[in-house]
Amino acid sequence: MSDALQKTITLLLLIGLGLLLKSKFKNKDQTNGIKEIILSVALPSTIFISLMKIEIDSSMIIIPLVTLVFNFLMFFSAPLAFSLFGIEKNSPTGRTMMMLIPSLAPGLSCFPFIAEFLGEKSLAIAALADVGNKFFVLISLYILAMNMFLKNSDDKETKMGGKLKSLFASMFQEPINILIFLAIILLSVGINYNSLPFVVTEIFDKTSAMMTPLVLLFIGLAVQLKEGKKRIVASILFFRAGITMIISAGMIYVLHITDLSMILLAIVIPLSAASFWPLAHISAFNLREDAKGLPKEKRTFDLELAVLLLAFSLPFSTILILAILSSGSFFAHTSTLLTSGMIFIVLGAVPNALSKVFVKMSKA
């Protein structure tokens, strides 16, 4: 068994362990405690390390920019799913989909396979591409979530200046954003991760090491396996994969990418699992609504759907990525990608179409 496959199985088993431990975490505060450690310690440390290890080179800026363009293309493509699934855009489900569909988590679902099949050089390019994605999920999606929250709140008379003040105040209160700005300042004066004192790097290394197991355990603990939710999650994941393949085919064609390794990178990185960061943003605003005692149907986001989507996104993406990389050059043709993308979109639309047919038959 390959190292990459063993790693994937390990990640899935950690989610399974979380599911098994659900009976031990009956108190919601216990689960929230794990989430707080992730949001305030483990994930900020991981992002700080990633940023501080970047080697600045002006010729390489195109790589994260291409990923950022992809993120926004996915964001603007997400509303296409609403008619397929019968979902209102301005509903908790619709807003949650807008947050999660364009986000990527290549570190968990993609990087191990890139290292196994494409080598260290491709892995380095993939890590650089993730910088653009991190900018999108950390900053762009946070601003988007804040805007959705403010529009959905009862405070309709708040002026734009007040909204911007609230946005920046909230951003600077979160540990992850504080460390991002700190990393940018340090890099701008020529200080990288290796320049930091040993004690400092050890603290960040140790706290960052908690991130993956804690995130996966939290997903297992928080997931609620409800039939209706599983159907919409399956539809979203198939649609997301289909749109991703079509956009990847377009970018390969427009950028005239001919190297096989680069083509495969352009396919598998966008197919990464949905990022944990949208859930972090959603959770932050959900806590505010908890304090107000808002019912689920009036919430800005559907936290349960977000958690469930994350839980199934990881195995779904890793299976797809492993299949594509294992197939050699089969998916390296735009025609194959376009055909596969259309098939996945149709598969995503089938459950909702069938449910409509059954409803009509029952009424007949």
XYZ file of C-alpha atoms in Angstrom:
364
model
C 0.000 0.000 0.000
C 1.396 3.425 -0.993
C 2.225 6.061 1.614
C -0.360 8.445 0.128
C -3.138 5.860 0.352
C -2.163 4.984 3.909
C -2.269 8.678 4.829
C -5.730 9.040 3.323
C -6.996 6.046 5.270
C -5.510 7.541 8.448
C -7.344 10.841 7.869
C -10.639 9.042 7.259
C -10.133 6.907 10.367
C -9.674 10.082 12.426
C -13.091 11.291 11.252
C -14.437 7.841 12.106
C -12.859 8.096 15.560
C -14.692 11.380 16.060
C -17.951 9.652 15.148
C -17.234 6.878 17.644
C -16.503 9.424 20.393
C -19.783 11.313 19.897
C -21.328 9.523 22.875
C -18.496 10.843 25.083
C -19.120 14.442 24.003
C -22.803 14.862 24.820
C -22.256 18.384 26.116
C -22.114 20.928 23.285
C -19.635 23.028 25.267
C -17.100 20.187 25.056
C -17.254 20.151 21.260
C -17.112 23.946 21.169
C -13.992 23.796 23.337
C -12.219 21.676 20.717
C -13.385 24.085 18.016
C -12.009 27.052 19.969
C -8.581 25.393 20.253
C -8.612 24.848 16.481
C -9.649 28.422 15.657
C -7.476 30.207 18.211
C -4.341 28.042 18.376
C -3.817 25.225 15.865
C -4.983 26.818 12.622
C -3.401 30.249 13.260
C -0.066 28.518 13.935
C -0.341 26.478 10.735
C -1.089 29.521 8.584
C 1.697 31.564 10.218
C 4.242 28.828 9.476
C 3.063 28.518 5.853
C 3.321 32.261 5.252
C 6.701 32.622 6.944
C 8.213 29.835 4.802
C 7.302 31.482 1.490
C 10.302 32.528 -0.608
C 9.449 35.812 -2.305
C 10.062 35.794 -6.083
C 8.231 38.250 -8.351
C 8.181 35.778 -11.272
C 6.183 33.296 -9.205
C 3.288 35.632 -8.393
C 1.323 34.294 -11.381
C 0.812 30.905 -9.651
C -1.209 32.103 -6.622
C -2.977 34.625 -8.861
C -4.236 31.844 -11.134
C -5.578 29.980 -8.101
C -7.253 33.152 -6.852
C -8.913 33.616 -10.262
C -10.162 30.027 -10.037
C -11.626 30.687 -6.567
C -13.609 33.642 -7.870
C -14.753 31.746 -10.981
C -16.070 29.013 -8.688
C -17.736 31.624 -6.489
C -19.594 33.174 -9.422
C -20.494 29.700 -10.743
C -22.023 28.561 -7.442
C -25.463 30.183 -8.067
C -25.887 27.883 -11.072
C -26.479 25.093 -8.569
C -29.470 26.765 -6.926
C -31.909 26.051 -9.756
C -30.646 22.460 -9.976
C -31.233 21.860 -6.267
C -34.307 24.051 -5.786
C -32.493 26.290 -3.280
C -33.008 30.004 -2.690
C -29.816 32.060 -2.902
C -30.764 34.215 0.102
C -31.415 31.283 2.431
C -29.149 29.726 5.087
C -28.461 26.808 2.719
C -27.762 29.073 -0.256
C -25.403 31.341 1.686
C -23.581 28.315 3.121
C -23.052 26.892 -0.376
C -21.704 30.248 -1.593
C -19.098 30.055 1.168
C -18.024 26.428 0.808
C -18.203 25.616 -2.920
C -15.317 27.900 -4.021
C -13.015 27.070 -1.087
C -10.114 24.609 -1.244
C -8.150 22.563 1.310
C -5.296 21.041 -0.741
C -3.130 20.371 2.305
C -5.382 17.572 3.542
C -6.868 16.181 0.357
C -4.379 16.887 -2.413
C -0.763 17.423 -1.330
C -0.074 13.810 -0.221
C -1.067 12.492 -3.651
C 0.855 15.176 -5.546
C 3.994 14.237 -3.619
C 3.410 10.546 -4.334
C 2.610 10.777 -8.053
C 4.176 14.034 -9.315
C 7.187 14.610 -7.061
C 8.625 17.379 -4.886
C 8.806 20.046 -7.611
C 5.096 19.750 -8.322
C 4.396 19.771 -4.595
C 6.297 23.065 -4.235
C 4.226 24.600 -7.053
C 1.046 23.315 -5.408
C 2.040 24.883 -2.072
C 2.621 28.215 -3.799
C -0.745 27.961 -5.561
C -2.374 27.492 -2.162
C -1.205 30.974 -1.162
C -3.785 32.496 -3.505
C -6.430 30.142 -2.152
C -5.526 31.082 1.438
C -6.000 34.760 0.601
C -9.439 33.931 -0.774
C -10.666 31.710 2.091
C -9.182 33.831 4.870
C -9.933 37.356 3.677
C -12.377 37.344 0.754
C -14.732 34.787 2.324
C -14.555 36.526 5.698
C -15.654 39.803 4.101
C -18.374 37.913 2.218
C -19.587 36.234 5.425
C -19.626 39.556 7.256
C -21.647 41.147 4.454
C -24.159 38.260 4.476
C -24.441 38.461 8.266
C -25.055 42.212 8.251
C -27.682 41.931 5.508
C -29.458 39.174 7.425
C -29.304 40.934 10.805
C -32.044 43.100 12.258
C -29.776 46.126 12.238
C -30.912 47.452 8.862
C -30.072 51.079 9.619
C -26.380 50.546 10.175
C -24.399 52.856 7.896
C -21.610 51.587 5.644
C -19.002 53.254 7.829
C -20.322 51.355 10.823
C -20.283 48.101 8.878
C -16.669 48.595 7.801
C -15.685 49.506 11.358
C -17.379 46.347 12.633
C -15.644 44.268 9.930
C -12.133 45.456 10.720
C -12.710 45.319 14.471
C -13.805 41.696 14.165
C -10.896 40.821 11.878
C -8.296 42.216 14.263
C -9.826 40.370 17.199
C -9.191 36.941 15.626
C -5.797 35.270 16.290
C -5.457 34.045 12.707
C -5.708 37.562 11.271
C -3.281 38.967 13.838
C -0.699 36.345 12.856
C -1.252 36.920 9.129
C -0.469 40.624 9.501
C 2.503 39.790 11.733
C 3.875 37.381 9.119
C 3.507 39.977 6.354
C 5.360 42.566 8.443
C 8.184 40.143 9.292
C 8.583 39.001 5.680
C 8.638 42.601 4.458
C 11.693 43.332 6.647
C 13.511 40.163 5.551
C 12.695 37.885 8.486
C 11.576 34.348 7.557
C 10.667 31.309 9.631
C 14.266 30.076 9.931
C 15.320 33.482 11.298
C 13.026 33.233 14.304
C 14.368 32.027 17.680
C 14.253 28.269 18.261
C 11.814 28.607 21.169
C 9.355 30.532 18.979
C 9.485 28.045 16.078
C 9.095 25.127 18.496
C 5.921 26.641 19.939
C 4.445 27.148 16.478
C 5.540 23.689 15.300
C 3.977 21.959 18.306
C 0.687 23.860 18.175
C 0.466 23.471 14.398
C 0.892 19.706 14.737
C -2.465 19.573 16.550
C -4.349 21.008 13.588
C -5.073 18.010 11.355
C -6.152 15.498 14.041
C -8.241 18.092 15.892
C -10.018 19.283 12.734
C -10.871 15.730 11.670
C -11.974 14.694 15.163
C -14.141 17.823 15.376
C -15.799 17.014 12.047
C -16.560 13.500 13.283
C -17.932 14.823 16.579
C -20.032 17.592 15.051
C -21.462 15.816 12.000
C -25.171 14.974 12.075
C -26.120 12.165 9.689
C -29.586 13.143 8.527
C -30.983 11.684 5.315
C -32.210 14.947 3.809
C -28.882 16.633 4.432
C -26.889 13.739 2.969
C -28.809 14.009 -0.297
C -28.134 17.721 -0.758
C -24.485 17.264 0.267
C -24.013 14.548 -2.384
C -25.599 16.829 -4.984
C -23.367 19.756 -4.023
C -20.197 17.663 -4.161
C -20.995 16.244 -7.609
C -21.903 19.703 -8.919
C -18.748 21.224 -7.397
C -16.539 18.573 -9.019
C -18.268 19.023 -12.377
C -17.924 22.821 -12.461
C -14.321 22.476 -11.281
C -13.394 20.179 -14.175
C -14.997 22.518 -16.721
C -13.191 25.580 -15.343
C -9.892 23.651 -15.181
C -10.291 22.639 -18.821
C -10.876 26.287 -19.760
C -7.822 27.503 -17.832
C -5.591 24.786 -19.332
C -6.741 25.875 -22.802
C -6.403 29.629 -22.205
C -2.991 29.380 -20.503
C -1.702 26.888 -23.140
C -0.491 24.418 -20.522
C 1.164 21.440 -22.238
C 3.379 19.837 -19.576
C 1.640 16.725 -18.203
C 2.551 17.432 -14.574
C 1.277 21.003 -14.804
C -1.948 19.833 -16.458
C -2.551 17.316 -13.684
C -1.836 20.006 -11.078
C -4.365 22.287 -12.785
C -6.923 19.481 -12.463
C -6.346 18.042 -9.006
C -5.636 21.186 -6.953
C -9.082 22.657 -7.770
C -10.648 19.288 -6.912
C -9.368 19.564 -3.332
C -11.834 19.160 -0.489
C -13.732 22.179 0.788
C -11.735 24.282 3.217
C -12.287 24.400 6.980
C -12.000 28.205 6.907
C -15.536 28.929 5.674
C -16.768 26.818 8.597
C -14.599 28.919 10.909
C -16.176 32.120 9.576
C -19.665 30.601 9.679
C -19.117 29.434 13.268
C -18.020 32.897 14.357
C -21.214 34.520 13.089
C -23.342 31.612 14.295
C -22.102 32.276 17.834
C -23.355 35.855 17.559
C -26.764 34.565 16.503
C -26.695 32.023 19.350
C -26.498 34.967 21.750
C -29.610 36.453 20.125
C -31.453 33.125 20.272
C -32.338 33.149 16.560
C -34.159 30.055 15.201
C -32.373 28.001 12.527
C -34.543 29.202 9.659
C -33.592 32.846 10.391
C -29.866 32.207 10.735
C -27.407 33.589 8.194
C -25.833 30.171 7.612
C -26.662 26.498 8.032
C -23.874 25.314 10.350
C -25.084 21.697 10.261
C -24.889 21.621 6.451
C -21.412 23.170 6.518
C -20.095 20.513 8.920
C -21.687 17.679 6.949
C -20.316 19.012 3.665
C -16.822 19.127 5.126
C -17.129 15.599 6.490
C -18.010 14.112 3.090
C -15.916 16.498 0.984
C -12.613 15.015 2.155
C -13.225 11.357 1.161
C -15.052 12.439 -2.024
C -12.164 14.654 -3.164
C -9.406 12.249 -2.216
C -11.057 9.410 -4.159
C -11.379 11.653 -7.239
C -7.806 12.956 -6.985
C -6.369 9.491 -6.464
C -8.332 8.163 -9.455
C -7.164 11.004 -11.734
C -3.501 10.784 -10.772
C -3.575 6.982 -11.025
C -4.974 7.153 -14.561
C -1.855 8.764 -16.023
C -2.632 11.020 -18.999
C -6.276 9.940 -19.433
C -7.693 13.165 -17.918
C -5.006 15.382 -19.489
C -7.266 16.148 -22.460
C -9.722 19.045 -22.329
C -12.383 16.993 -24.110
C -12.202 14.312 -21.411
C -12.385 16.953 -18.680
C -15.378 18.697 -20.254
C -17.245 15.408 -20.707
C -16.472 14.309 -17.135
C -17.546 17.696 -15.802
C -20.915 17.519 -17.549
C -21.472 13.973 -16.251
C -20.792 15.070 -12.664
C -23.149 18.049 -12.961
C -25.912 15.761 -14.265
C -25.285 13.347 -11.381
C -25.615 16.268 -8.970
C -28.935 17.319 -10.501
C -30.460 13.815 -10.569
C -31.588 13.568 -6.880
C -33.565 16.823 -7.032
C -35.045 15.923 -10.429
C -36.133 12.502 -9.165
C -37.707 14.006 -6.042
C -39.764 16.369 -8.210
C -40.902 13.441 -10.363
C -41.959 11.447 -7.286
C -43.871 14.448 -5.914
C -45.776 14.831 -9.187
C -46.514 11.095 -9.295
C -47.814 11.133 -5.738
C -50.148 14.033 -6.545
C -51.426 12.386 -9.755
